[in-house]
């Protein structure tokens, strides 16, 4: 398995996998919500724009040249990076791909001087996985996005560094 950063020209190819994972891997989402996420909220044009503005980095896991998993994360703000999406194609579950994507994200943020990773999950079944990966449940958001409860997870990976707190976001001058 290879993990690497996705480039903008690959968004269309990536989006096919993203759509499959969102459609298959999130049973708590209605079909209407799945369609909205795929066709509006995270459509290829939106993802290209967020990559161009350096608002997102997308890590992809590949097996034999095929994208089989991904982790989308936001750039540091105040030393913290947030992951809005982690997904793996169902046929590749339980092969360590999600865990390796989380490790790679952590390495990236440590290199940038960050001290904390954050993510939310709306699936109770993911709680044990995140805890095994070193994350701690820090809270619960009732009736969060799309009316679903969300578990808040965090992982402290270093000491807060005030020198990076005042960097301009997303590479601005």
GROMACS .gro file of N, CA and C in nm:
model
  519
    1UNK      N    1   0.084  -0.118   0.000
    1UNK     CA    2   0.000   0.000   0.000
    1UNK      C    3   0.088   0.124   0.000
    2UNK      N    4   0.047   0.223  -0.075
    2UNK     CA    5   0.119   0.349  -0.085
    2UNK      C    6   0.024   0.461  -0.043
    3UNK      N    7   0.074   0.554   0.039
    3UNK     CA    8  -0.004   0.671   0.076
    3UNK      C    9   0.068   0.793   0.023
    4UNK      N   10  -0.008   0.881  -0.040
    4UNK     CA   11   0.051   1.002  -0.099
    4UNK      C   12  -0.053   1.113  -0.100
    5UNK      N   13  -0.006   1.234  -0.132
    5UNK     CA   14  -0.097   1.348  -0.145
    5UNK      C   15  -0.158   1.348  -0.285
    6UNK      N   16  -0.285   1.378  -0.291
    6UNK     CA   17  -0.356   1.387  -0.418
    6UNK      C   18  -0.329   1.523  -0.482
    7UNK      N   19  -0.318   1.525  -0.615
    7UNK     CA   20  -0.302   1.652  -0.687
    7UNK      C   21  -0.435   1.690  -0.752
    8UNK      N   22  -0.450   1.818  -0.783
    8UNK     CA   23  -0.576   1.867  -0.841
    8UNK      C   24  -0.619   1.794  -0.968
    9UNK      N   25  -0.526   1.762  -1.060
    9UNK     CA   26  -0.572   1.694  -1.182
    9UNK      C   27  -0.634   1.556  -1.156
   10UNK      N   28  -0.612   1.501  -1.038
   10UNK     CA   29  -0.664   1.367  -1.006
   10UNK      C   30  -0.801   1.370  -0.937
   11UNK      N   31  -0.857   1.488  -0.919
   11UNK     CA   32  -0.981   1.501  -0.840
   11UNK      C   33  -1.095   1.417  -0.898
   12UNK      N   34  -1.112   1.417  -1.029
   12UNK     CA   35  -1.224   1.341  -1.088
   12UNK      C   36  -1.212   1.192  -1.054
   13UNK      N   37  -1.093   1.138  -1.068
   13UNK     CA   38  -1.069   0.996  -1.035
   13UNK      C   39  -1.095   0.972  -0.886
   14UNK      N   40  -1.043   1.061  -0.803
   14UNK     CA   41  -1.064   1.051  -0.659
   14UNK      C   42  -1.212   1.057  -0.624
   15UNK      N   43  -1.283   1.147  -0.689
   15UNK     CA   44  -1.424   1.169  -0.654
   15UNK      C   45  -1.508   1.043  -0.675
   16UNK      N   46  -1.474   0.961  -0.769
   16UNK     CA   47  -1.546   0.834  -0.789
   16UNK      C   48  -1.534   0.746  -0.665
   17UNK      N   49  -1.415   0.741  -0.608
   17UNK     CA   50  -1.393   0.661  -0.486
   17UNK      C   51  -1.463   0.728  -0.368
   18UNK      N   52  -1.450   0.859  -0.357
   18UNK     CA   53  -1.517   0.934  -0.250
   18UNK      C   54  -1.667   0.904  -0.251
   19UNK      N   55  -1.728   0.912  -0.369
   19UNK     CA   56  -1.872   0.888  -0.382
   19UNK      C   57  -1.909   0.746  -0.340
   20UNK      N   58  -1.828   0.650  -0.379
   20UNK     CA   59  -1.857   0.510  -0.343
   20UNK      C   60  -1.847   0.491  -0.192
   21UNK      N   61  -1.743   0.546  -0.131
   21UNK     CA   62  -1.725   0.532   0.014
   21UNK      C   63  -1.839   0.600   0.089
   22UNK      N   64  -1.875   0.720   0.049
   22UNK     CA   65  -1.984   0.791   0.118
   22UNK      C   66  -2.114   0.716   0.099
   23UNK      N   67  -2.137   0.664  -0.020
   23UNK     CA   68  -2.260   0.589  -0.047
   23UNK      C   69  -2.270   0.457   0.025
   24UNK      N   70  -2.156   0.388   0.043
   24UNK     CA   71  -2.156   0.254   0.103
   24UNK      C   72  -2.123   0.253   0.253
   25UNK      N   73  -2.044   0.348   0.298
   25UNK     CA   74  -1.986   0.338   0.431
   25UNK      C   75  -2.051   0.419   0.541
   26UNK      N   76  -2.158   0.490   0.510
   26UNK     CA   77  -2.221   0.576   0.609
   26UNK      C   78  -2.371   0.548   0.615
   27UNK      N   79  -2.408   0.433   0.671
   27UNK     CA   80  -2.550   0.394   0.673
   27UNK      C   81  -2.638   0.489   0.753
   28UNK      N   82  -2.577   0.571   0.839
   28UNK     CA   83  -2.656   0.667   0.916
   28UNK      C   84  -2.704   0.784   0.831
   29UNK      N   85  -2.650   0.798   0.708
   29UNK     CA   86  -2.689   0.905   0.618
   29UNK      C   87  -2.802   0.860   0.527
   30UNK      N   88  -2.901   0.945   0.508
   30UNK     CA   89  -3.008   0.917   0.413
   30UNK      C   90  -2.952   0.926   0.272
   31UNK      N   91  -3.022   0.868   0.176
   31UNK     CA   92  -2.978   0.877   0.036
   31UNK      C   93  -2.977   1.021  -0.011
   32UNK      N   94  -3.073   1.099   0.035
   32UNK     CA   95  -3.078   1.241  -0.001
   32UNK      C   96  -2.953   1.315   0.049
   33UNK      N   97  -2.910   1.283   0.171
   33UNK     CA   98  -2.790   1.346   0.226
   33UNK      C   99  -2.665   1.299   0.151
   34UNK      N  100  -2.656   1.171   0.123
   34UNK     CA  101  -2.543   1.118   0.046
   34UNK      C  102  -2.533   1.192  -0.088
   35UNK      N  103  -2.645   1.206  -0.157
   35UNK     CA  104  -2.646   1.275  -0.286
   35UNK      C  105  -2.600   1.420  -0.271
   36UNK      N  106  -2.646   1.488  -0.166
   36UNK     CA  107  -2.607   1.627  -0.143
   36UNK      C  108  -2.456   1.638  -0.121
   37UNK      N  109  -2.402   1.551  -0.037
   37UNK     CA  110  -2.258   1.555  -0.008
   37UNK      C  111  -2.177   1.533  -0.135
   38UNK      N  112  -2.215   1.433  -0.212
   38UNK     CA  113  -2.140   1.396  -0.333
   38UNK      C  114  -2.158   1.498  -0.445
   39UNK      N  115  -2.281   1.545  -0.465
   39UNK     CA  116  -2.312   1.629  -0.582
   39UNK      C  117  -2.301   1.779  -0.556
   40UNK      N  118  -2.297   1.820  -0.430
   40UNK     CA  119  -2.292   1.963  -0.400
   40UNK      C  120  -2.177   1.999  -0.307
   41UNK      N  121  -2.186   1.951  -0.184
   41UNK     CA  122  -2.095   1.992  -0.078
   41UNK      C  123  -1.950   1.955  -0.108
   42UNK      N  124  -1.927   1.838  -0.164
   42UNK     CA  125  -1.791   1.791  -0.193
   42UNK      C  126  -1.779   1.748  -0.339
   43UNK      N  127  -1.843   1.822  -0.428
   43UNK     CA  128  -1.831   1.790  -0.570
   43UNK      C  129  -1.690   1.824  -0.618
   44UNK      N  130  -1.649   1.770  -0.732
   44UNK     CA  131  -1.511   1.790  -0.779
   44UNK      C  132  -1.466   1.936  -0.784
   45UNK      N  133  -1.551   2.025  -0.830
   45UNK     CA  134  -1.512   2.166  -0.837
   45UNK      C  135  -1.481   2.226  -0.701
   46UNK      N  136  -1.559   2.190  -0.602
   46UNK     CA  137  -1.535   2.239  -0.465
   46UNK      C  138  -1.402   2.186  -0.414
   47UNK      N  139  -1.377   2.057  -0.436
   47UNK     CA  140  -1.251   1.998  -0.390
   47UNK      C  141  -1.131   2.061  -0.461
   48UNK      N  142  -1.142   2.084  -0.591
   48UNK     CA  143  -1.032   2.147  -0.665
   48UNK      C  144  -1.002   2.286  -0.609
   49UNK      N  145  -1.108   2.360  -0.580
   49UNK     CA  146  -1.091   2.495  -0.526
   49UNK      C  147  -1.024   2.491  -0.388
   50UNK      N  148  -1.067   2.399  -0.303
   50UNK     CA  149  -1.009   2.389  -0.169
   50UNK      C  150  -0.863   2.345  -0.174
   51UNK      N  151  -0.829   2.259  -0.271
   51UNK     CA  152  -0.688   2.222  -0.288
   51UNK      C  153  -0.607   2.341  -0.340
   52UNK      N  154  -0.663   2.413  -0.436
   52UNK     CA  155  -0.592   2.528  -0.494
   52UNK      C  156  -0.565   2.634  -0.388
   53UNK      N  157  -0.660   2.655  -0.299
   53UNK     CA  158  -0.644   2.755  -0.192
   53UNK      C  159  -0.567   2.700  -0.071
   54UNK      N  160  -0.528   2.574  -0.081
   54UNK     CA  161  -0.456   2.505   0.027
   54UNK      C  162  -0.538   2.499   0.155
   55UNK      N  163  -0.668   2.497   0.141
   55UNK     CA  164  -0.756   2.480   0.256
   55UNK      C  165  -0.761   2.333   0.297
   56UNK      N  166  -0.749   2.244   0.200
   56UNK     CA  167  -0.750   2.100   0.224
   56UNK      C  168  -0.624   2.038   0.168
   57UNK      N  169  -0.584   1.929   0.233
   57UNK     CA  170  -0.490   1.834   0.177
   57UNK      C  171  -0.564   1.702   0.173
   58UNK      N  172  -0.550   1.628   0.065
   58UNK     CA  173  -0.614   1.497   0.054
   58UNK      C  174  -0.504   1.392   0.043
   59UNK      N  175  -0.503   1.302   0.140
   59UNK     CA  176  -0.414   1.186   0.135
   59UNK      C  177  -0.493   1.071   0.075
   60UNK      N  178  -0.429   0.997  -0.014
   60UNK     CA  179  -0.494   0.879  -0.071
   60UNK      C  180  -0.407   0.756  -0.045
   61UNK      N  181  -0.475   0.645  -0.021
   61UNK     CA  182  -0.409   0.515  -0.007
   61UNK      C  183  -0.435   0.441  -0.137
   62UNK      N  184  -0.329   0.383  -0.193
   62UNK     CA  185  -0.341   0.311  -0.319
   62UNK      C  186  -0.294   0.167  -0.304
   63UNK      N  187  -0.363   0.080  -0.373
   63UNK     CA  188  -0.323  -0.060  -0.390
   63UNK      C  189  -0.317  -0.084  -0.540
   64UNK      N  190  -0.201  -0.121  -0.589
   64UNK     CA  191  -0.182  -0.148  -0.731
   64UNK      C  192  -0.234  -0.034  -0.819
   65UNK      N  193  -0.205   0.090  -0.777
   65UNK     CA  194  -0.244   0.207  -0.854
   65UNK      C  195  -0.388   0.250  -0.840
   66UNK      N  196  -0.468   0.177  -0.764
   66UNK     CA  197  -0.609   0.210  -0.744
   66UNK      C  198  -0.625   0.280  -0.609
   67UNK      N  199  -0.697   0.392  -0.607
   67UNK     CA  200  -0.727   0.460  -0.481
   67UNK      C  201  -0.828   0.375  -0.405
   68UNK      N  202  -0.792   0.339  -0.281
   68UNK     CA  203  -0.879   0.253  -0.200
   68UNK      C  204  -0.920   0.320  -0.069
   69UNK      N  205  -0.860   0.434  -0.039
   69UNK     CA  206  -0.894   0.506   0.084
   69UNK      C  207  -0.844   0.648   0.077
   70UNK      N  208  -0.892   0.730   0.170
   70UNK     CA  209  -0.854   0.871   0.170
   70UNK      C  210  -0.873   0.932   0.308
   71UNK      N  211  -0.802   1.041   0.330
   71UNK     CA  212  -0.820   1.124   0.447
   71UNK      C  213  -0.806   1.268   0.400
   72UNK      N  214  -0.908   1.348   0.427
   72UNK     CA  215  -0.905   1.490   0.394
   72UNK      C  216  -0.878   1.565   0.524
   73UNK      N  217  -0.780   1.656   0.520
   73UNK     CA  218  -0.756   1.735   0.641
   73UNK      C  219  -0.734   1.882   0.607
   74UNK      N  220  -0.767   1.964   0.706
   74UNK     CA  221  -0.751   2.108   0.694
   74UNK      C  222  -0.614   2.148   0.746
   75UNK      N  223  -0.564   2.257   0.694
   75UNK     CA  224  -0.436   2.310   0.739
   75UNK      C  225  -0.446   2.353   0.884
   76UNK      N  226  -0.331   2.367   0.944
   76UNK     CA  227  -0.324   2.407   1.084
   76UNK      C  228  -0.389   2.542   1.108
   77UNK      N  229  -0.459   2.549   1.218
   77UNK     CA  230  -0.507   2.677   1.269
   77UNK      C  231  -0.488   2.672   1.420
   78UNK      N  232  -0.404   2.759   1.473
   78UNK     CA  233  -0.376   2.759   1.615
   78UNK      C  234  -0.309   2.632   1.663
   79UNK      N  235  -0.240   2.563   1.572
   79UNK     CA  236  -0.170   2.440   1.607
   79UNK      C  237  -0.252   2.313   1.593
   80UNK      N  238  -0.377   2.328   1.547
   80UNK     CA  239  -0.470   2.214   1.538
   80UNK      C  240  -0.507   2.189   1.392
   81UNK      N  241  -0.514   2.061   1.354
   81UNK     CA  242  -0.563   2.023   1.221
   81UNK      C  243  -0.688   1.938   1.238
   82UNK      N  244  -0.787   1.965   1.154
   82UNK     CA  245  -0.916   1.896   1.160
   82UNK      C  246  -0.934   1.808   1.037
   83UNK      N  247  -0.985   1.688   1.057
   83UNK     CA  248  -1.013   1.594   0.947
   83UNK      C  249  -1.164   1.582   0.929
   84UNK      N  250  -1.218   1.635   0.817
   84UNK     CA  251  -1.361   1.619   0.794
   84UNK      C  252  -1.400   1.482   0.736
   85UNK      N  253  -1.306   1.413   0.670
   85UNK     CA  254  -1.340   1.285   0.608
   85UNK      C  255  -1.224   1.186   0.612
   86UNK      N  256  -1.256   1.066   0.656
   86UNK     CA  257  -1.167   0.950   0.646
   86UNK      C  258  -1.253   0.838   0.592
   87UNK      N  259  -1.210   0.775   0.484
   87UNK     CA  260  -1.290   0.667   0.428
   87UNK      C  261  -1.205   0.565   0.355
   88UNK      N  262  -1.252   0.441   0.357
   88UNK     CA  263  -1.185   0.330   0.289
   88UNK      C  264  -1.293   0.248   0.218
   89UNK      N  265  -1.265   0.207   0.096
   89UNK     CA  266  -1.358   0.120   0.025
   89UNK      C  267  -1.386  -0.005   0.109
   90UNK      N  268  -1.511  -0.045   0.114
   90UNK     CA  269  -1.554  -0.155   0.200
   90UNK      C  270  -1.469  -0.282   0.181
   91UNK      N  271  -1.435  -0.314   0.058
   91UNK     CA  272  -1.358  -0.437   0.034
   91UNK      C  273  -1.214  -0.429   0.087
   92UNK      N  274  -1.172  -0.310   0.132
   92UNK     CA  275  -1.038  -0.293   0.188
   92UNK      C  276  -1.040  -0.264   0.338
   93UNK      N  277  -1.157  -0.277   0.400
   93UNK     CA  278  -1.166  -0.258   0.545
   93UNK      C  279  -1.082  -0.362   0.616
   94UNK      N  280  -1.039  -0.329   0.736
   94UNK     CA  281  -0.966  -0.419   0.827
   94UNK      C  282  -0.831  -0.464   0.770
   95UNK      N  283  -0.769  -0.376   0.691
   95UNK     CA  284  -0.636  -0.406   0.637
   95UNK      C  285  -0.534  -0.302   0.683
   96UNK      N  286  -0.572  -0.218   0.779
   96UNK     CA  287  -0.481  -0.118   0.833
   96UNK      C  288  -0.471   0.010   0.753
   97UNK      N  289  -0.556   0.026   0.652
   97UNK     CA  290  -0.547   0.143   0.564
   97UNK      C  291  -0.590   0.270   0.637
   98UNK      N  292  -0.702   0.265   0.707
   98UNK     CA  293  -0.748   0.382   0.783
   98UNK      C  294  -0.646   0.424   0.887
   99UNK      N  295  -0.591   0.327   0.957
   99UNK     CA  296  -0.490   0.354   1.059
   99UNK      C  297  -0.367   0.420   0.996
  100UNK      N  298  -0.322   0.369   0.881
  100UNK     CA  299  -0.203   0.427   0.817
  100UNK      C  300  -0.230   0.568   0.765
  101UNK      N  301  -0.351   0.593   0.719
  101UNK     CA  302  -0.386   0.730   0.678
  101UNK      C  303  -0.379   0.825   0.797
  102UNK      N  304  -0.428   0.781   0.913
  102UNK     CA  305  -0.421   0.863   1.034
  102UNK      C  306  -0.276   0.889   1.075
  103UNK      N  307  -0.191   0.786   1.066
  103UNK     CA  308  -0.049   0.801   1.100
  103UNK      C  309   0.018   0.901   1.006
  104UNK      N  310  -0.013   0.893   0.878
  104UNK     CA  311   0.047   0.984   0.780
  104UNK      C  312   0.002   1.127   0.806
  105UNK      N  313  -0.126   1.145   0.837
  105UNK     CA  314  -0.177   1.279   0.873
  105UNK      C  315  -0.100   1.334   0.994
  106UNK      N  316  -0.084   1.251   1.095
  106UNK     CA  317  -0.011   1.293   1.215
  106UNK      C  318   0.132   1.335   1.180
  107UNK      N  319   0.199   1.258   1.097
  107UNK     CA  320   0.336   1.291   1.056
  107UNK      C  321   0.340   1.426   0.984
  108UNK      N  322   0.244   1.449   0.895
  108UNK     CA  323   0.237   1.575   0.821
  108UNK      C  324   0.221   1.694   0.916
  109UNK      N  325   0.132   1.680   1.012
  109UNK     CA  326   0.103   1.791   1.104
  109UNK      C  327   0.220   1.813   1.200
  110UNK      N  328   0.285   1.707   1.243
  110UNK     CA  329   0.405   1.723   1.326
  110UNK      C  330   0.513   1.800   1.252
  111UNK      N  331   0.532   1.768   1.123
  111UNK     CA  332   0.632   1.839   1.041
  111UNK      C  333   0.600   1.988   1.032
  112UNK      N  334   0.471   2.020   1.032
  112UNK     CA  335   0.429   2.160   1.022
  112UNK      C  336   0.429   2.231   1.158
  113UNK      N  337   0.458   2.157   1.265
  113UNK     CA  338   0.464   2.217   1.398
  113UNK      C  339   0.335   2.212   1.477
  114UNK      N  340   0.238   2.136   1.430
  114UNK     CA  341   0.110   2.126   1.500
  114UNK      C  342   0.120   2.044   1.627
  115UNK      N  343   0.019   2.062   1.713
  115UNK     CA  344   0.019   1.989   1.840
  115UNK      C  345  -0.105   1.903   1.861
  116UNK      N  346  -0.205   1.914   1.774
  116UNK     CA  347  -0.328   1.839   1.798
  116UNK      C  348  -0.399   1.806   1.667
  117UNK      N  349  -0.460   1.686   1.666
  117UNK     CA  350  -0.547   1.642   1.557
  117UNK      C  351  -0.688   1.634   1.613
  118UNK      N  352  -0.786   1.672   1.530
  118UNK     CA  353  -0.926   1.664   1.571
  118UNK      C  354  -1.010   1.604   1.460
  119UNK      N  355  -1.111   1.528   1.499
  119UNK     CA  356  -1.208   1.476   1.404
  119UNK      C  357  -1.338   1.448   1.477
  120UNK      N  358  -1.442   1.431   1.401
  120UNK     CA  359  -1.573   1.393   1.455
  120UNK      C  360  -1.619   1.269   1.383
  121UNK      N  361  -1.700   1.190   1.451
  121UNK     CA  362  -1.765   1.078   1.384
  121UNK      C  363  -1.910   1.075   1.429
  122UNK      N  364  -1.997   1.042   1.337
  122UNK     CA  365  -2.138   1.029   1.370
  122UNK      C  366  -2.177   0.883   1.384
  123UNK      N  367  -2.077   0.796   1.373
  123UNK     CA  368  -2.102   0.652   1.384
  123UNK      C  369  -2.038   0.598   1.512
  124UNK      N  370  -2.121   0.553   1.602
  124UNK     CA  371  -2.074   0.497   1.729
  124UNK      C  372  -1.975   0.383   1.706
  125UNK      N  373  -1.995   0.309   1.595
  125UNK     CA  374  -1.909   0.194   1.565
  125UNK      C  375  -1.762   0.234   1.543
  126UNK      N  376  -1.738   0.360   1.513
  126UNK     CA  377  -1.601   0.406   1.488
  126UNK      C  378  -1.525   0.441   1.616
  127UNK      N  379  -1.595   0.450   1.727
  127UNK     CA  380  -1.534   0.493   1.853
  127UNK      C  381  -1.414   0.406   1.890
  128UNK      N  382  -1.430   0.276   1.888
  128UNK     CA  383  -1.321   0.185   1.927
  128UNK      C  384  -1.202   0.199   1.833
  129UNK      N  385  -1.228   0.212   1.703
  129UNK     CA  386  -1.120   0.230   1.606
  129UNK      C  387  -1.036   0.353   1.640
  130UNK      N  388  -1.102   0.467   1.661
  130UNK     CA  389  -1.027   0.590   1.689
  130UNK      C  390  -0.951   0.579   1.821
  131UNK      N  391  -1.012   0.517   1.920
  131UNK     CA  392  -0.942   0.499   2.048
  131UNK      C  393  -0.818   0.411   2.031
  132UNK      N  394  -0.827   0.306   1.950
  132UNK     CA  395  -0.711   0.220   1.924
  132UNK      C  396  -0.601   0.296   1.849
  133UNK      N  397  -0.639   0.400   1.779
  133UNK     CA  398  -0.542   0.482   1.704
  133UNK      C  399  -0.487   0.597   1.789
  134UNK      N  400  -0.520   0.597   1.918
  134UNK     CA  401  -0.464   0.697   2.008
  134UNK      C  402  -0.547   0.821   2.029
  135UNK      N  403  -0.666   0.825   1.972
  135UNK     CA  404  -0.755   0.940   1.991
  135UNK      C  405  -0.837   0.921   2.118
  136UNK      N  406  -0.877   1.032   2.176
  136UNK     CA  407  -0.959   1.033   2.297
  136UNK      C  408  -1.090   1.103   2.266
  137UNK      N  409  -1.201   1.044   2.311
  137UNK     CA  410  -1.328   1.113   2.295
  137UNK      C  411  -1.329   1.232   2.389
  138UNK      N  412  -1.347   1.351   2.332
  138UNK     CA  413  -1.343   1.474   2.410
  138UNK      C  414  -1.480   1.536   2.430
  139UNK      N  415  -1.579   1.484   2.361
  139UNK     CA  416  -1.711   1.543   2.377
  139UNK      C  417  -1.813   1.482   2.285
  140UNK      N  418  -1.933   1.538   2.294
  140UNK     CA  419  -2.046   1.495   2.213
  140UNK      C  420  -2.119   1.620   2.166
  141UNK      N  421  -2.140   1.631   2.038
  141UNK     CA  422  -2.222   1.738   1.983
  141UNK      C  423  -2.359   1.681   1.954
  142UNK      N  424  -2.458   1.724   2.028
  142UNK     CA  425  -2.595   1.677   2.007
  142UNK      C  426  -2.654   1.747   1.884
  143UNK      N  427  -2.725   1.669   1.804
  143UNK     CA  428  -2.792   1.724   1.685
  143UNK      C  429  -2.696   1.811   1.604
  144UNK      N  430  -2.581   1.756   1.573
  144UNK     CA  431  -2.477   1.827   1.499
  144UNK      C  432  -2.514   1.835   1.351
  145UNK      N  433  -2.412   1.831   1.264
  145UNK     CA  434  -2.439   1.842   1.121
  145UNK      C  435  -2.546   1.743   1.078
  146UNK      N  436  -2.637   1.793   0.997
  146UNK     CA  437  -2.745   1.713   0.939
  146UNK      C  438  -2.833   1.649   1.045
  147UNK      N  439  -2.834   1.709   1.167
  147UNK     CA  440  -2.921   1.662   1.273
  147UNK      C  441  -2.874   1.537   1.345
  148UNK      N  442  -2.752   1.492   1.317
  148UNK     CA  443  -2.698   1.370   1.379
  148UNK      C  444  -2.605   1.406   1.494
  149UNK      N  445  -2.608   1.326   1.599
  149UNK     CA  446  -2.512   1.344   1.708
  149UNK      C  447  -2.372   1.310   1.656
  150UNK      N  448  -2.272   1.380   1.706
  150UNK     CA  449  -2.134   1.357   1.662
  150UNK      C  450  -2.042   1.344   1.783
  151UNK      N  451  -1.959   1.242   1.782
  151UNK     CA  452  -1.857   1.223   1.885
  151UNK      C  453  -1.734   1.304   1.843
  152UNK      N  454  -1.680   1.381   1.936
  152UNK     CA  455  -1.562   1.464   1.910
  152UNK      C  456  -1.439   1.388   1.961
  153UNK      N  457  -1.341   1.371   1.874
  153UNK     CA  458  -1.217   1.302   1.911
  153UNK      C  459  -1.098   1.394   1.890
  154UNK      N  460  -1.000   1.383   1.977
  154UNK     CA  461  -0.877   1.459   1.964
  154UNK      C  462  -0.757   1.372   1.998
  155UNK      N  463  -0.643   1.414   1.946
  155UNK     CA  464  -0.517   1.346   1.977
  155UNK      C  465  -0.409   1.453   1.989
  156UNK      N  466  -0.352   1.463   2.107
  156UNK     CA  467  -0.242   1.557   2.129
  156UNK      C  468  -0.115   1.489   2.081
  157UNK      N  469  -0.045   1.555   1.988
  157UNK     CA  470   0.073   1.495   1.925
  157UNK      C  471   0.201   1.572   1.954
  158UNK      N  472   0.189   1.682   2.026
  158UNK     CA  473   0.307   1.763   2.057
  158UNK      C  474   0.270   1.873   2.153
  159UNK      N  475   0.367   1.957   2.181
  159UNK     CA  476   0.345   2.071   2.269
  159UNK      C  477   0.299   2.191   2.185
  160UNK      N  478   0.204   2.268   2.236
  160UNK     CA  479   0.165   2.390   2.164
  160UNK      C  480   0.286   2.480   2.141
  161UNK      N  481   0.294   2.535   2.021
  161UNK     CA  482   0.405   2.620   1.981
  161UNK      C  483   0.351   2.756   1.939
  162UNK      N  484   0.356   2.855   2.027
  162UNK     CA  485   0.300   2.987   1.995
  162UNK      C  486   0.357   3.048   1.867
  163UNK      N  487   0.477   3.010   1.827
  163UNK     CA  488   0.536   3.066   1.705
  163UNK      C  489   0.450   3.036   1.582
  164UNK      N  490   0.381   2.922   1.581
  164UNK     CA  491   0.299   2.892   1.463
  164UNK      C  492   0.156   2.943   1.477
  165UNK      N  493   0.116   2.986   1.596
  165UNK     CA  494  -0.021   3.032   1.616
  165UNK      C  495  -0.055   3.154   1.531
  166UNK      N  496   0.044   3.233   1.499
  166UNK     CA  497   0.018   3.361   1.433
  166UNK      C  498   0.054   3.360   1.285
  167UNK      N  499   0.080   3.241   1.232
  167UNK     CA  500   0.102   3.230   1.087
  167UNK      C  501  -0.026   3.266   1.015
  168UNK      N  502  -0.011   3.329   0.901
  168UNK     CA  503  -0.129   3.356   0.820
  168UNK      C  504  -0.180   3.224   0.764
  169UNK      N  505  -0.312   3.205   0.762
  169UNK     CA  506  -0.366   3.076   0.717
  169UNK      C  507  -0.347   3.052   0.568
  170UNK      N  508  -0.332   2.925   0.536
  170UNK     CA  509  -0.335   2.876   0.398
  170UNK      C  510  -0.231   2.942   0.308
  171UNK      N  511  -0.115   2.975   0.363
  171UNK     CA  512  -0.006   3.023   0.280
  171UNK      C  513  -0.018   3.167   0.235
  172UNK      N  514  -0.105   3.247   0.299
  172UNK     CA  515  -0.116   3.388   0.261
  172UNK      C  516   0.013   3.461   0.295
  173UNK      N  517   0.041   3.569   0.223
  173UNK     CA  518   0.161   3.650   0.253
  173UNK      C  519   0.127   3.761   0.349
   0.00000   0.00000   0.00000
